[in-house]
């Protein structure tokens, strides 16, 4: 821990890249020497885009937008990934950690409520170094860790005291489905251990008087056709193991892109009935904090009669 910035020493995190085990793949390649494993990433970070995002959950985007940084590549291979152009197929230009720090500072200058790191797992050491550089130049925004939820607890512990807000997916409640559609072996077990660690670190969502998130956990759950997400299993776990007070974002925006057409069970949009069934399951398990989406994922903050708000 650096006594001036309060951030972990990034040099210790970089040592993990000598035989990379940042994610559950545990590829053990030497990324310091340019070797690449499952995530196709070597030493330097790769950013696809960055901008003020108006379309995240209301406490994340707020009125000014979330300072979102989309990293290229991913530790999962979801056959229906809506960001497949850069998570699976793209090979964008590498940048330095100093340049990444500059992006963070530029987004802060534009008025971002936070820095929102999307699919960051495979670049954690580089992100820690960039945050170190940025903090020396006045960076002071909350850090959002926006993840598919396939995370090792040992890696998440590197982020304790660094990440303020965890914005994490719980994609599946059944292991075989997770492996089939996301090539993520043991996803359910690993994901649940990760969610518990995130909640231990950050606790439940805390917002300021303007409704902007300052710290805590938000769990995202994407409703899939034919109940391929096993949603009830996910909600039961959250209610009984994490907290009935945890904030859940129930997402309706699934549409069959990338390779989804190869799988009959997910080769269509969800129906309104499927989404309604999942919403009712949230209520069944007492998960009353969070947001539900209109059809098509459009934003609306109308109260639904519980603590769940429609977005």
PDB file of C-alpha atoms in Angstrom:
ATOM      1  CA  UNK A   1       0.000   0.000   0.000  1.00  0.00           C
ATOM      2  CA  UNK A   2       1.406   3.371  -1.017  1.00  0.00           C
ATOM      3  CA  UNK A   3       1.354   5.732   2.013  1.00  0.00           C
ATOM      4  CA  UNK A   4       0.673   8.779  -0.168  1.00  0.00           C
ATOM      5  CA  UNK A   5      -2.065   7.554  -2.505  1.00  0.00           C
ATOM      6  CA  UNK A   6      -3.485   4.783  -0.301  1.00  0.00           C
ATOM      7  CA  UNK A   7      -3.410   2.447  -3.317  1.00  0.00           C
ATOM      8  CA  UNK A   8      -1.761  -0.983  -3.456  1.00  0.00           C
ATOM      9  CA  UNK A   9       1.716  -1.157  -4.928  1.00  0.00           C
ATOM     10  CA  UNK A  10       1.073  -2.188  -8.567  1.00  0.00           C
ATOM     11  CA  UNK A  11       4.461  -3.898  -8.771  1.00  0.00           C
ATOM     12  CA  UNK A  12       3.213  -6.800  -6.643  1.00  0.00           C
ATOM     13  CA  UNK A  13       0.230  -7.244  -8.946  1.00  0.00           C
ATOM     14  CA  UNK A  14       2.467  -7.275 -12.012  1.00  0.00           C
ATOM     15  CA  UNK A  15       4.293 -10.307 -10.617  1.00  0.00           C
ATOM     16  CA  UNK A  16       1.077 -12.262 -11.186  1.00  0.00           C
ATOM     17  CA  UNK A  17       1.519 -11.808 -14.931  1.00  0.00           C
ATOM     18  CA  UNK A  18       4.690 -13.929 -14.931  1.00  0.00           C
ATOM     19  CA  UNK A  19       2.445 -16.985 -14.741  1.00  0.00           C
ATOM     20  CA  UNK A  20      -0.975 -15.470 -15.154  1.00  0.00           C
ATOM     21  CA  UNK A  21      -3.710 -16.664 -12.840  1.00  0.00           C
ATOM     22  CA  UNK A  22      -5.779 -13.500 -12.673  1.00  0.00           C
ATOM     23  CA  UNK A  23      -8.954 -15.261 -13.801  1.00  0.00           C
ATOM     24  CA  UNK A  24     -10.376 -18.781 -13.326  1.00  0.00           C
ATOM     25  CA  UNK A  25      -8.730 -19.913 -16.575  1.00  0.00           C
ATOM     26  CA  UNK A  26      -5.333 -19.965 -14.807  1.00  0.00           C
ATOM     27  CA  UNK A  27      -3.511 -20.020 -18.168  1.00  0.00           C
ATOM     28  CA  UNK A  28      -0.110 -19.583 -16.502  1.00  0.00           C
ATOM     29  CA  UNK A  29       1.381 -17.841 -19.520  1.00  0.00           C
ATOM     30  CA  UNK A  30       4.109 -15.233 -19.045  1.00  0.00           C
ATOM     31  CA  UNK A  31       2.364 -12.054 -20.137  1.00  0.00           C
ATOM     32  CA  UNK A  32       5.373  -9.983 -19.099  1.00  0.00           C
ATOM     33  CA  UNK A  33       7.135 -11.556 -22.105  1.00  0.00           C
ATOM     34  CA  UNK A  34       4.227 -11.054 -24.470  1.00  0.00           C
ATOM     35  CA  UNK A  35       2.653 -14.485 -24.163  1.00  0.00           C
ATOM     36  CA  UNK A  36      -1.129 -14.639 -24.498  1.00  0.00           C
ATOM     37  CA  UNK A  37      -3.649 -17.021 -22.987  1.00  0.00           C
ATOM     38  CA  UNK A  38      -7.418 -17.356 -23.225  1.00  0.00           C
ATOM     39  CA  UNK A  39      -8.033 -13.594 -23.007  1.00  0.00           C
ATOM     40  CA  UNK A  40      -5.621 -12.856 -25.884  1.00  0.00           C
ATOM     41  CA  UNK A  41      -3.961 -10.133 -23.810  1.00  0.00           C
ATOM     42  CA  UNK A  42      -0.266  -9.601 -23.199  1.00  0.00           C
ATOM     43  CA  UNK A  43       1.370  -6.889 -21.076  1.00  0.00           C
ATOM     44  CA  UNK A  44      -0.085  -3.547 -22.120  1.00  0.00           C
ATOM     45  CA  UNK A  45      -3.775  -2.643 -21.683  1.00  0.00           C
ATOM     46  CA  UNK A  46      -6.028  -2.455 -24.719  1.00  0.00           C
ATOM     47  CA  UNK A  47      -8.964  -0.012 -24.702  1.00  0.00           C
ATOM     48  CA  UNK A  48     -11.723  -0.144 -27.295  1.00  0.00           C
ATOM     49  CA  UNK A  49     -13.513   3.075 -26.357  1.00  0.00           C
ATOM     50  CA  UNK A  50     -14.227   5.501 -23.532  1.00  0.00           C
ATOM     51  CA  UNK A  51     -17.022   8.032 -23.070  1.00  0.00           C
ATOM     52  CA  UNK A  52     -19.647   9.409 -20.688  1.00  0.00           C
ATOM     53  CA  UNK A  53     -22.225   6.600 -20.622  1.00  0.00           C
ATOM     54  CA  UNK A  54     -25.822   7.759 -20.029  1.00  0.00           C
ATOM     55  CA  UNK A  55     -27.406   4.291 -20.116  1.00  0.00           C
ATOM     56  CA  UNK A  56     -26.191   2.446 -17.035  1.00  0.00           C
ATOM     57  CA  UNK A  57     -28.297   2.026 -13.885  1.00  0.00           C
ATOM     58  CA  UNK A  58     -29.495   5.420 -12.571  1.00  0.00           C
ATOM     59  CA  UNK A  59     -27.064   5.599  -9.612  1.00  0.00           C
ATOM     60  CA  UNK A  60     -24.166   4.857 -11.971  1.00  0.00           C
ATOM     61  CA  UNK A  61     -24.977   7.153 -14.907  1.00  0.00           C
ATOM     62  CA  UNK A  62     -26.732   9.839 -12.888  1.00  0.00           C
ATOM     63  CA  UNK A  63     -27.272  13.146 -14.655  1.00  0.00           C
ATOM     64  CA  UNK A  64     -23.779  13.605 -16.098  1.00  0.00           C
ATOM     65  CA  UNK A  65     -22.900  10.082 -17.203  1.00  0.00           C
ATOM     66  CA  UNK A  66     -20.579   7.321 -16.101  1.00  0.00           C
ATOM     67  CA  UNK A  67     -16.957   7.616 -17.240  1.00  0.00           C
ATOM     68  CA  UNK A  68     -16.929   4.266 -18.988  1.00  0.00           C
ATOM     69  CA  UNK A  69     -13.788   2.567 -20.279  1.00  0.00           C
ATOM     70  CA  UNK A  70     -14.373  -0.522 -22.437  1.00  0.00           C
ATOM     71  CA  UNK A  71     -11.410  -2.887 -22.372  1.00  0.00           C
ATOM     72  CA  UNK A  72     -10.823  -5.181 -25.322  1.00  0.00           C
ATOM     73  CA  UNK A  73     -11.024  -8.972 -24.884  1.00  0.00           C
ATOM     74  CA  UNK A  74     -12.652 -10.918 -22.080  1.00  0.00           C
ATOM     75  CA  UNK A  75     -12.186 -13.879 -19.755  1.00  0.00           C
ATOM     76  CA  UNK A  76     -15.509 -15.323 -20.954  1.00  0.00           C
ATOM     77  CA  UNK A  77     -16.681 -16.294 -24.439  1.00  0.00           C
ATOM     78  CA  UNK A  78     -20.448 -15.752 -24.384  1.00  0.00           C
ATOM     79  CA  UNK A  79     -21.998 -16.907 -27.654  1.00  0.00           C
ATOM     80  CA  UNK A  80     -24.565 -14.093 -27.393  1.00  0.00           C
ATOM     81  CA  UNK A  81     -22.184 -11.289 -26.353  1.00  0.00           C
ATOM     82  CA  UNK A  82     -23.577  -7.905 -27.401  1.00  0.00           C
ATOM     83  CA  UNK A  83     -20.052  -6.494 -27.355  1.00  0.00           C
ATOM     84  CA  UNK A  84     -18.521  -9.302 -29.402  1.00  0.00           C
ATOM     85  CA  UNK A  85     -16.885  -6.885 -31.862  1.00  0.00           C
ATOM     86  CA  UNK A  86     -14.322  -5.942 -29.231  1.00  0.00           C
ATOM     87  CA  UNK A  87     -14.650  -8.639 -26.573  1.00  0.00           C
ATOM     88  CA  UNK A  88     -14.079 -11.529 -28.966  1.00  0.00           C
ATOM     89  CA  UNK A  89     -12.982 -10.319 -32.400  1.00  0.00           C
ATOM     90  CA  UNK A  90     -11.189  -7.004 -32.029  1.00  0.00           C
ATOM     91  CA  UNK A  91      -7.463  -6.405 -31.771  1.00  0.00           C
ATOM     92  CA  UNK A  92      -7.216  -2.731 -30.941  1.00  0.00           C
ATOM     93  CA  UNK A  93      -4.055  -0.749 -30.311  1.00  0.00           C
ATOM     94  CA  UNK A  94      -2.261  -1.259 -27.012  1.00  0.00           C
ATOM     95  CA  UNK A  95      -1.752   1.786 -24.811  1.00  0.00           C
ATOM     96  CA  UNK A  96       0.498   2.596 -21.868  1.00  0.00           C
ATOM     97  CA  UNK A  97      -0.701   2.814 -18.286  1.00  0.00           C
ATOM     98  CA  UNK A  98       0.143   6.513 -18.372  1.00  0.00           C
ATOM     99  CA  UNK A  99      -2.251   6.896 -21.297  1.00  0.00           C
ATOM    100  CA  UNK A 100      -4.901   4.936 -19.392  1.00  0.00           C
ATOM    101  CA  UNK A 101      -4.446   7.295 -16.458  1.00  0.00           C
ATOM    102  CA  UNK A 102      -4.914  10.187 -18.879  1.00  0.00           C
ATOM    103  CA  UNK A 103      -8.226   8.718 -20.016  1.00  0.00           C
ATOM    104  CA  UNK A 104      -9.416   8.537 -16.412  1.00  0.00           C
ATOM    105  CA  UNK A 105      -8.443  12.138 -15.787  1.00  0.00           C
ATOM    106  CA  UNK A 106     -10.084  13.293 -19.030  1.00  0.00           C
ATOM    107  CA  UNK A 107     -13.377  11.624 -18.074  1.00  0.00           C
ATOM    108  CA  UNK A 108     -13.185  13.231 -14.639  1.00  0.00           C
ATOM    109  CA  UNK A 109     -12.624  16.605 -16.287  1.00  0.00           C
ATOM    110  CA  UNK A 110     -15.755  16.067 -18.402  1.00  0.00           C
ATOM    111  CA  UNK A 111     -17.849  15.664 -15.243  1.00  0.00           C
ATOM    112  CA  UNK A 112     -18.185  11.875 -14.938  1.00  0.00           C
ATOM    113  CA  UNK A 113     -19.759  10.629 -11.722  1.00  0.00           C
ATOM    114  CA  UNK A 114     -17.329   7.712 -11.613  1.00  0.00           C
ATOM    115  CA  UNK A 115     -14.848   5.663 -13.625  1.00  0.00           C
ATOM    116  CA  UNK A 116     -16.581   2.549 -14.942  1.00  0.00           C
ATOM    117  CA  UNK A 117     -14.125  -0.219 -15.872  1.00  0.00           C
ATOM    118  CA  UNK A 118     -15.863  -2.682 -18.232  1.00  0.00           C
ATOM    119  CA  UNK A 119     -14.440  -6.236 -18.493  1.00  0.00           C
ATOM    120  CA  UNK A 120     -11.324  -5.249 -16.535  1.00  0.00           C
ATOM    121  CA  UNK A 121     -10.234  -8.561 -14.983  1.00  0.00           C
ATOM    122  CA  UNK A 122      -7.378  -9.390 -17.343  1.00  0.00           C
ATOM    123  CA  UNK A 123      -5.879  -5.902 -16.914  1.00  0.00           C
ATOM    124  CA  UNK A 124      -6.052  -5.498 -13.133  1.00  0.00           C
ATOM    125  CA  UNK A 125      -2.300  -4.870 -12.587  1.00  0.00           C
ATOM    126  CA  UNK A 126      -2.274  -2.296 -15.365  1.00  0.00           C
ATOM    127  CA  UNK A 127      -5.404  -0.622 -13.977  1.00  0.00           C
ATOM    128  CA  UNK A 128      -3.872  -0.419 -10.513  1.00  0.00           C
ATOM    129  CA  UNK A 129      -0.808   1.273 -11.977  1.00  0.00           C
ATOM    130  CA  UNK A 130      -2.954   3.690 -14.009  1.00  0.00           C
ATOM    131  CA  UNK A 131      -4.967   4.586 -10.910  1.00  0.00           C
ATOM    132  CA  UNK A 132      -1.689   5.208  -9.087  1.00  0.00           C
ATOM    133  CA  UNK A 133      -0.545   7.614 -11.804  1.00  0.00           C
ATOM    134  CA  UNK A 134      -3.955   9.301 -12.040  1.00  0.00           C
ATOM    135  CA  UNK A 135      -4.253   9.773  -8.268  1.00  0.00           C
ATOM    136  CA  UNK A 136      -0.986  11.695  -8.287  1.00  0.00           C
ATOM    137  CA  UNK A 137      -2.624  14.169 -10.675  1.00  0.00           C
ATOM    138  CA  UNK A 138      -5.852  14.708  -8.771  1.00  0.00           C
ATOM    139  CA  UNK A 139      -8.035  11.755  -9.717  1.00  0.00           C
ATOM    140  CA  UNK A 140     -10.654  11.221  -7.000  1.00  0.00           C
ATOM    141  CA  UNK A 141     -13.746   9.587  -8.538  1.00  0.00           C
ATOM    142  CA  UNK A 142     -15.405   6.389  -7.284  1.00  0.00           C
ATOM    143  CA  UNK A 143     -14.192   3.332  -9.190  1.00  0.00           C
ATOM    144  CA  UNK A 144     -16.802   0.974 -10.662  1.00  0.00           C
ATOM    145  CA  UNK A 145     -15.741  -2.597 -11.446  1.00  0.00           C
ATOM    146  CA  UNK A 146     -18.103  -3.755 -14.211  1.00  0.00           C
ATOM    147  CA  UNK A 147     -17.697  -7.502 -14.604  1.00  0.00           C
ATOM    148  CA  UNK A 148     -19.269 -10.646 -16.011  1.00  0.00           C
ATOM    149  CA  UNK A 149     -18.771 -12.153 -12.570  1.00  0.00           C
ATOM    150  CA  UNK A 150     -16.266 -14.867 -13.500  1.00  0.00           C
ATOM    151  CA  UNK A 151     -13.766 -13.770 -10.884  1.00  0.00           C
ATOM    152  CA  UNK A 152     -11.343 -15.392  -8.470  1.00  0.00           C
ATOM    153  CA  UNK A 153     -11.630 -14.292  -4.853  1.00  0.00           C
ATOM    154  CA  UNK A 154      -7.833 -14.082  -4.682  1.00  0.00           C
ATOM    155  CA  UNK A 155      -7.863 -11.550  -7.520  1.00  0.00           C
ATOM    156  CA  UNK A 156     -10.723  -9.552  -6.037  1.00  0.00           C
ATOM    157  CA  UNK A 157      -8.740  -9.176  -2.825  1.00  0.00           C
ATOM    158  CA  UNK A 158      -6.230  -7.091  -4.807  1.00  0.00           C
ATOM    159  CA  UNK A 159      -9.023  -4.566  -5.301  1.00  0.00           C
ATOM    160  CA  UNK A 160     -10.081  -4.151  -1.699  1.00  0.00           C
ATOM    161  CA  UNK A 161      -9.965  -0.463  -0.832  1.00  0.00           C
ATOM    162  CA  UNK A 162      -9.565   0.416  -4.527  1.00  0.00           C
ATOM    163  CA  UNK A 163     -12.931  -0.475  -6.032  1.00  0.00           C
ATOM    164  CA  UNK A 164     -15.848   1.447  -4.566  1.00  0.00           C
ATOM    165  CA  UNK A 165     -18.721  -0.081  -6.539  1.00  0.00           C
ATOM    166  CA  UNK A 166     -19.020  -3.589  -7.903  1.00  0.00           C
ATOM    167  CA  UNK A 167     -21.393  -3.850 -10.875  1.00  0.00           C
ATOM    168  CA  UNK A 168     -21.406  -7.603 -11.358  1.00  0.00           C
ATOM    169  CA  UNK A 169     -23.313 -10.100 -13.467  1.00  0.00           C
ATOM    170  CA  UNK A 170     -24.863 -13.259 -12.159  1.00  0.00           C
ATOM    171  CA  UNK A 171     -25.452 -14.882 -15.536  1.00  0.00           C
ATOM    172  CA  UNK A 172     -26.412 -18.437 -14.655  1.00  0.00           C
ATOM    173  CA  UNK A 173     -27.737 -20.756 -12.001  1.00  0.00           C
ATOM    174  CA  UNK A 174     -26.714 -23.997 -13.712  1.00  0.00           C
ATOM    175  CA  UNK A 175     -23.145 -25.054 -14.459  1.00  0.00           C
ATOM    176  CA  UNK A 176     -23.727 -26.969 -17.713  1.00  0.00           C
ATOM    177  CA  UNK A 177     -25.548 -24.009 -19.276  1.00  0.00           C
ATOM    178  CA  UNK A 178     -22.764 -21.606 -18.291  1.00  0.00           C
ATOM    179  CA  UNK A 179     -20.186 -23.855 -19.895  1.00  0.00           C
ATOM    180  CA  UNK A 180     -22.258 -24.263 -23.047  1.00  0.00           C
ATOM    181  CA  UNK A 181     -23.094 -20.620 -23.668  1.00  0.00           C
ATOM    182  CA  UNK A 182     -20.127 -18.814 -22.065  1.00  0.00           C
ATOM    183  CA  UNK A 183     -17.353 -21.419 -22.105  1.00  0.00           C
ATOM    184  CA  UNK A 184     -17.089 -20.771 -18.367  1.00  0.00           C
ATOM    185  CA  UNK A 185     -16.472 -23.956 -16.417  1.00  0.00           C
ATOM    186  CA  UNK A 186     -17.676 -23.890 -12.798  1.00  0.00           C
ATOM    187  CA  UNK A 187     -19.172 -20.442 -13.392  1.00  0.00           C
ATOM    188  CA  UNK A 188     -21.933 -20.789 -10.812  1.00  0.00           C
ATOM    189  CA  UNK A 189     -19.631 -21.813  -7.975  1.00  0.00           C
ATOM    190  CA  UNK A 190     -16.960 -19.267  -8.865  1.00  0.00           C
ATOM    191  CA  UNK A 191     -19.498 -16.506  -9.451  1.00  0.00           C
ATOM    192  CA  UNK A 192     -21.211 -17.027  -6.113  1.00  0.00           C
ATOM    193  CA  UNK A 193     -17.929 -16.994  -4.236  1.00  0.00           C
ATOM    194  CA  UNK A 194     -17.019 -13.779  -6.063  1.00  0.00           C
ATOM    195  CA  UNK A 195     -20.344 -12.087  -5.299  1.00  0.00           C
ATOM    196  CA  UNK A 196     -19.929 -12.927  -1.618  1.00  0.00           C
ATOM    197  CA  UNK A 197     -16.443 -11.395  -1.643  1.00  0.00           C
ATOM    198  CA  UNK A 198     -17.652  -8.263  -3.434  1.00  0.00           C
ATOM    199  CA  UNK A 199     -20.419  -7.834  -0.879  1.00  0.00           C
ATOM    200  CA  UNK A 200     -17.944  -8.349   1.958  1.00  0.00           C
ATOM    201  CA  UNK A 201     -15.717  -5.614   0.570  1.00  0.00           C
ATOM    202  CA  UNK A 202     -18.255  -3.039  -0.550  1.00  0.00           C
ATOM    203  CA  UNK A 203     -21.469  -3.878   1.308  1.00  0.00           C
ATOM    204  CA  UNK A 204     -24.876  -2.808   0.133  1.00  0.00           C
ATOM    205  CA  UNK A 205     -25.332   0.134  -2.205  1.00  0.00           C
ATOM    206  CA  UNK A 206     -24.846   3.577  -0.673  1.00  0.00           C
ATOM    207  CA  UNK A 207     -26.028   6.653  -2.571  1.00  0.00           C
ATOM    208  CA  UNK A 208     -25.687  10.372  -1.934  1.00  0.00           C
ATOM    209  CA  UNK A 209     -28.568  12.838  -1.669  1.00  0.00           C
ATOM    210  CA  UNK A 210     -28.722  13.052  -5.480  1.00  0.00           C
ATOM    211  CA  UNK A 211     -29.060   9.286  -5.832  1.00  0.00           C
ATOM    212  CA  UNK A 212     -25.522   8.780  -7.142  1.00  0.00           C
ATOM    213  CA  UNK A 213     -23.748   5.602  -6.056  1.00  0.00           C
ATOM    214  CA  UNK A 214     -20.772   6.045  -3.757  1.00  0.00           C
ATOM    215  CA  UNK A 215     -20.047   2.456  -2.735  1.00  0.00           C
ATOM    216  CA  UNK A 216     -21.574  -0.997  -2.673  1.00  0.00           C
ATOM    217  CA  UNK A 217     -22.660  -3.912  -4.845  1.00  0.00           C
ATOM    218  CA  UNK A 218     -25.171  -3.980  -7.695  1.00  0.00           C
ATOM    219  CA  UNK A 219     -25.971  -7.404  -9.167  1.00  0.00           C
ATOM    220  CA  UNK A 220     -27.078  -7.595 -12.796  1.00  0.00           C
ATOM    221  CA  UNK A 221     -29.139 -10.508 -14.069  1.00  0.00           C
ATOM    222  CA  UNK A 222     -29.895 -10.851 -17.769  1.00  0.00           C
ATOM    223  CA  UNK A 223     -33.115 -12.741 -18.474  1.00  0.00           C
ATOM    224  CA  UNK A 224     -32.483 -15.383 -21.148  1.00  0.00           C
ATOM    225  CA  UNK A 225     -35.006 -17.227 -23.352  1.00  0.00           C
ATOM    226  CA  UNK A 226     -36.387 -20.532 -22.101  1.00  0.00           C
ATOM    227  CA  UNK A 227     -35.077 -19.838 -18.595  1.00  0.00           C
ATOM    228  CA  UNK A 228     -31.541 -20.603 -19.696  1.00  0.00           C
ATOM    229  CA  UNK A 229     -30.250 -18.355 -16.892  1.00  0.00           C
ATOM    230  CA  UNK A 230     -31.981 -20.482 -14.202  1.00  0.00           C
ATOM    231  CA  UNK A 231     -33.055 -17.218 -12.623  1.00  0.00           C
ATOM    232  CA  UNK A 232     -34.780 -18.669  -9.572  1.00  0.00           C
ATOM    233  CA  UNK A 233     -31.575 -20.353  -8.447  1.00  0.00           C
ATOM    234  CA  UNK A 234     -29.746 -17.019  -8.705  1.00  0.00           C
ATOM    235  CA  UNK A 235     -32.376 -15.091  -6.740  1.00  0.00           C
ATOM    236  CA  UNK A 236     -32.612 -17.795  -4.064  1.00  0.00           C
ATOM    237  CA  UNK A 237     -28.857 -17.588  -3.539  1.00  0.00           C
ATOM    238  CA  UNK A 238     -28.907 -13.801  -3.271  1.00  0.00           C
ATOM    239  CA  UNK A 239     -31.809 -13.794  -0.851  1.00  0.00           C
ATOM    240  CA  UNK A 240     -30.585 -16.578   1.416  1.00  0.00           C
ATOM    241  CA  UNK A 241     -26.800 -16.149   1.253  1.00  0.00           C
ATOM    242  CA  UNK A 242     -26.019 -12.505   0.443  1.00  0.00           C
ATOM    243  CA  UNK A 243     -28.846 -10.230   1.594  1.00  0.00           C
ATOM    244  CA  UNK A 244     -32.467  -9.506   0.782  1.00  0.00           C
ATOM    245  CA  UNK A 245     -31.396  -5.864   0.693  1.00  0.00           C
ATOM    246  CA  UNK A 246     -28.897  -6.304  -2.161  1.00  0.00           C
ATOM    247  CA  UNK A 247     -29.659  -4.190  -5.237  1.00  0.00           C
ATOM    248  CA  UNK A 248     -30.561  -6.190  -8.355  1.00  0.00           C
ATOM    249  CA  UNK A 249     -30.796  -4.897 -11.920  1.00  0.00           C
ATOM    250  CA  UNK A 250     -33.124  -7.203 -13.884  1.00  0.00           C
ATOM    251  CA  UNK A 251     -32.235  -6.841 -17.549  1.00  0.00           C
ATOM    252  CA  UNK A 252     -34.566  -7.456 -20.496  1.00  0.00           C
ATOM    253  CA  UNK A 253     -32.263  -6.429 -23.324  1.00  0.00           C
ATOM    254  CA  UNK A 254     -31.214  -9.878 -24.537  1.00  0.00           C
ATOM    255  CA  UNK A 255     -31.169 -10.254 -28.296  1.00  0.00           C
ATOM    256  CA  UNK A 256     -29.559 -13.036 -30.324  1.00  0.00           C
ATOM    257  CA  UNK A 257     -26.297 -11.687 -31.735  1.00  0.00           C
ATOM    258  CA  UNK A 258     -22.856 -13.093 -32.502  1.00  0.00           C
ATOM    259  CA  UNK A 259     -23.191 -16.920 -32.461  1.00  0.00           C
ATOM    260  CA  UNK A 260     -26.564 -17.153 -30.703  1.00  0.00           C
ATOM    261  CA  UNK A 261     -28.183 -18.310 -33.944  1.00  0.00           C
ATOM    262  CA  UNK A 262     -26.322 -21.599 -33.591  1.00  0.00           C
ATOM    263  CA  UNK A 263     -28.347 -22.496 -30.489  1.00  0.00           C
ATOM    264  CA  UNK A 264     -32.106 -23.019 -30.744  1.00  0.00           C
ATOM    265  CA  UNK A 265     -32.776 -22.325 -27.063  1.00  0.00           C
ATOM    266  CA  UNK A 266     -31.425 -18.760 -27.221  1.00  0.00           C
ATOM    267  CA  UNK A 267     -32.060 -17.829 -30.860  1.00  0.00           C
ATOM    268  CA  UNK A 268     -34.813 -15.312 -30.094  1.00  0.00           C
ATOM    269  CA  UNK A 269     -35.602 -12.355 -27.873  1.00  0.00           C
ATOM    270  CA  UNK A 270     -37.278 -12.994 -24.543  1.00  0.00           C
ATOM    271  CA  UNK A 271     -41.057 -12.672 -24.245  1.00  0.00           C
ATOM    272  CA  UNK A 272     -42.831 -10.252 -21.928  1.00  0.00           C
ATOM    273  CA  UNK A 273     -44.139 -13.280 -20.019  1.00  0.00           C
ATOM    274  CA  UNK A 274     -40.611 -14.590 -19.434  1.00  0.00           C
ATOM    275  CA  UNK A 275     -39.528 -11.249 -18.076  1.00  0.00           C
ATOM    276  CA  UNK A 276     -42.637 -10.949 -15.895  1.00  0.00           C
ATOM    277  CA  UNK A 277     -41.966 -14.403 -14.453  1.00  0.00           C
ATOM    278  CA  UNK A 278     -38.435 -13.364 -13.468  1.00  0.00           C
ATOM    279  CA  UNK A 279     -39.678 -10.136 -11.967  1.00  0.00           C
ATOM    280  CA  UNK A 280     -42.183 -12.064  -9.854  1.00  0.00           C
ATOM    281  CA  UNK A 281     -39.390 -14.336  -8.676  1.00  0.00           C
ATOM    282  CA  UNK A 282     -37.533 -11.280  -7.366  1.00  0.00           C
ATOM    283  CA  UNK A 283     -40.591 -10.454  -5.301  1.00  0.00           C
ATOM    284  CA  UNK A 284     -40.971 -14.075  -4.171  1.00  0.00           C
ATOM    285  CA  UNK A 285     -37.492 -14.014  -2.677  1.00  0.00           C
ATOM    286  CA  UNK A 286     -37.905 -10.582  -1.112  1.00  0.00           C
ATOM    287  CA  UNK A 287     -35.406  -8.835  -3.384  1.00  0.00           C
ATOM    288  CA  UNK A 288     -37.096  -5.447  -3.449  1.00  0.00           C
ATOM    289  CA  UNK A 289     -34.145  -3.129  -4.061  1.00  0.00           C
ATOM    290  CA  UNK A 290     -33.118  -2.441  -7.620  1.00  0.00           C
ATOM    291  CA  UNK A 291     -34.331  -1.785 -11.130  1.00  0.00           C
ATOM    292  CA  UNK A 292     -36.332  -3.498 -13.849  1.00  0.00           C
ATOM    293  CA  UNK A 293     -36.187  -2.630 -17.532  1.00  0.00           C
ATOM    294  CA  UNK A 294     -38.918  -1.719 -19.944  1.00  0.00           C
ATOM    295  CA  UNK A 295     -39.228  -3.872 -23.042  1.00  0.00           C
ATOM    296  CA  UNK A 296     -36.216  -3.126 -25.199  1.00  0.00           C
ATOM    297  CA  UNK A 297     -34.219  -1.830 -22.243  1.00  0.00           C
ATOM    298  CA  UNK A 298     -35.385   1.805 -22.439  1.00  0.00           C
ATOM    299  CA  UNK A 299     -34.826   4.048 -19.430  1.00  0.00           C
ATOM    300  CA  UNK A 300     -37.641   4.986 -17.070  1.00  0.00           C
ATOM    301  CA  UNK A 301     -37.447   5.726 -13.368  1.00  0.00           C
ATOM    302  CA  UNK A 302     -41.119   5.196 -12.529  1.00  0.00           C
ATOM    303  CA  UNK A 303     -41.738   3.491  -9.178  1.00  0.00           C
ATOM    304  CA  UNK A 304     -43.378   0.078  -9.474  1.00  0.00           C
ATOM    305  CA  UNK A 305     -44.934  -0.053  -6.037  1.00  0.00           C
ATOM    306  CA  UNK A 306     -41.951  -1.762  -4.363  1.00  0.00           C
ATOM    307  CA  UNK A 307     -38.379  -0.621  -3.921  1.00  0.00           C
ATOM    308  CA  UNK A 308     -37.662  -1.914  -7.422  1.00  0.00           C
ATOM    309  CA  UNK A 309     -37.600   0.865  -9.975  1.00  0.00           C
ATOM    310  CA  UNK A 310     -38.156   0.535 -13.682  1.00  0.00           C
ATOM    311  CA  UNK A 311     -35.342   1.726 -15.933  1.00  0.00           C
TER     312      UNK A 311
END
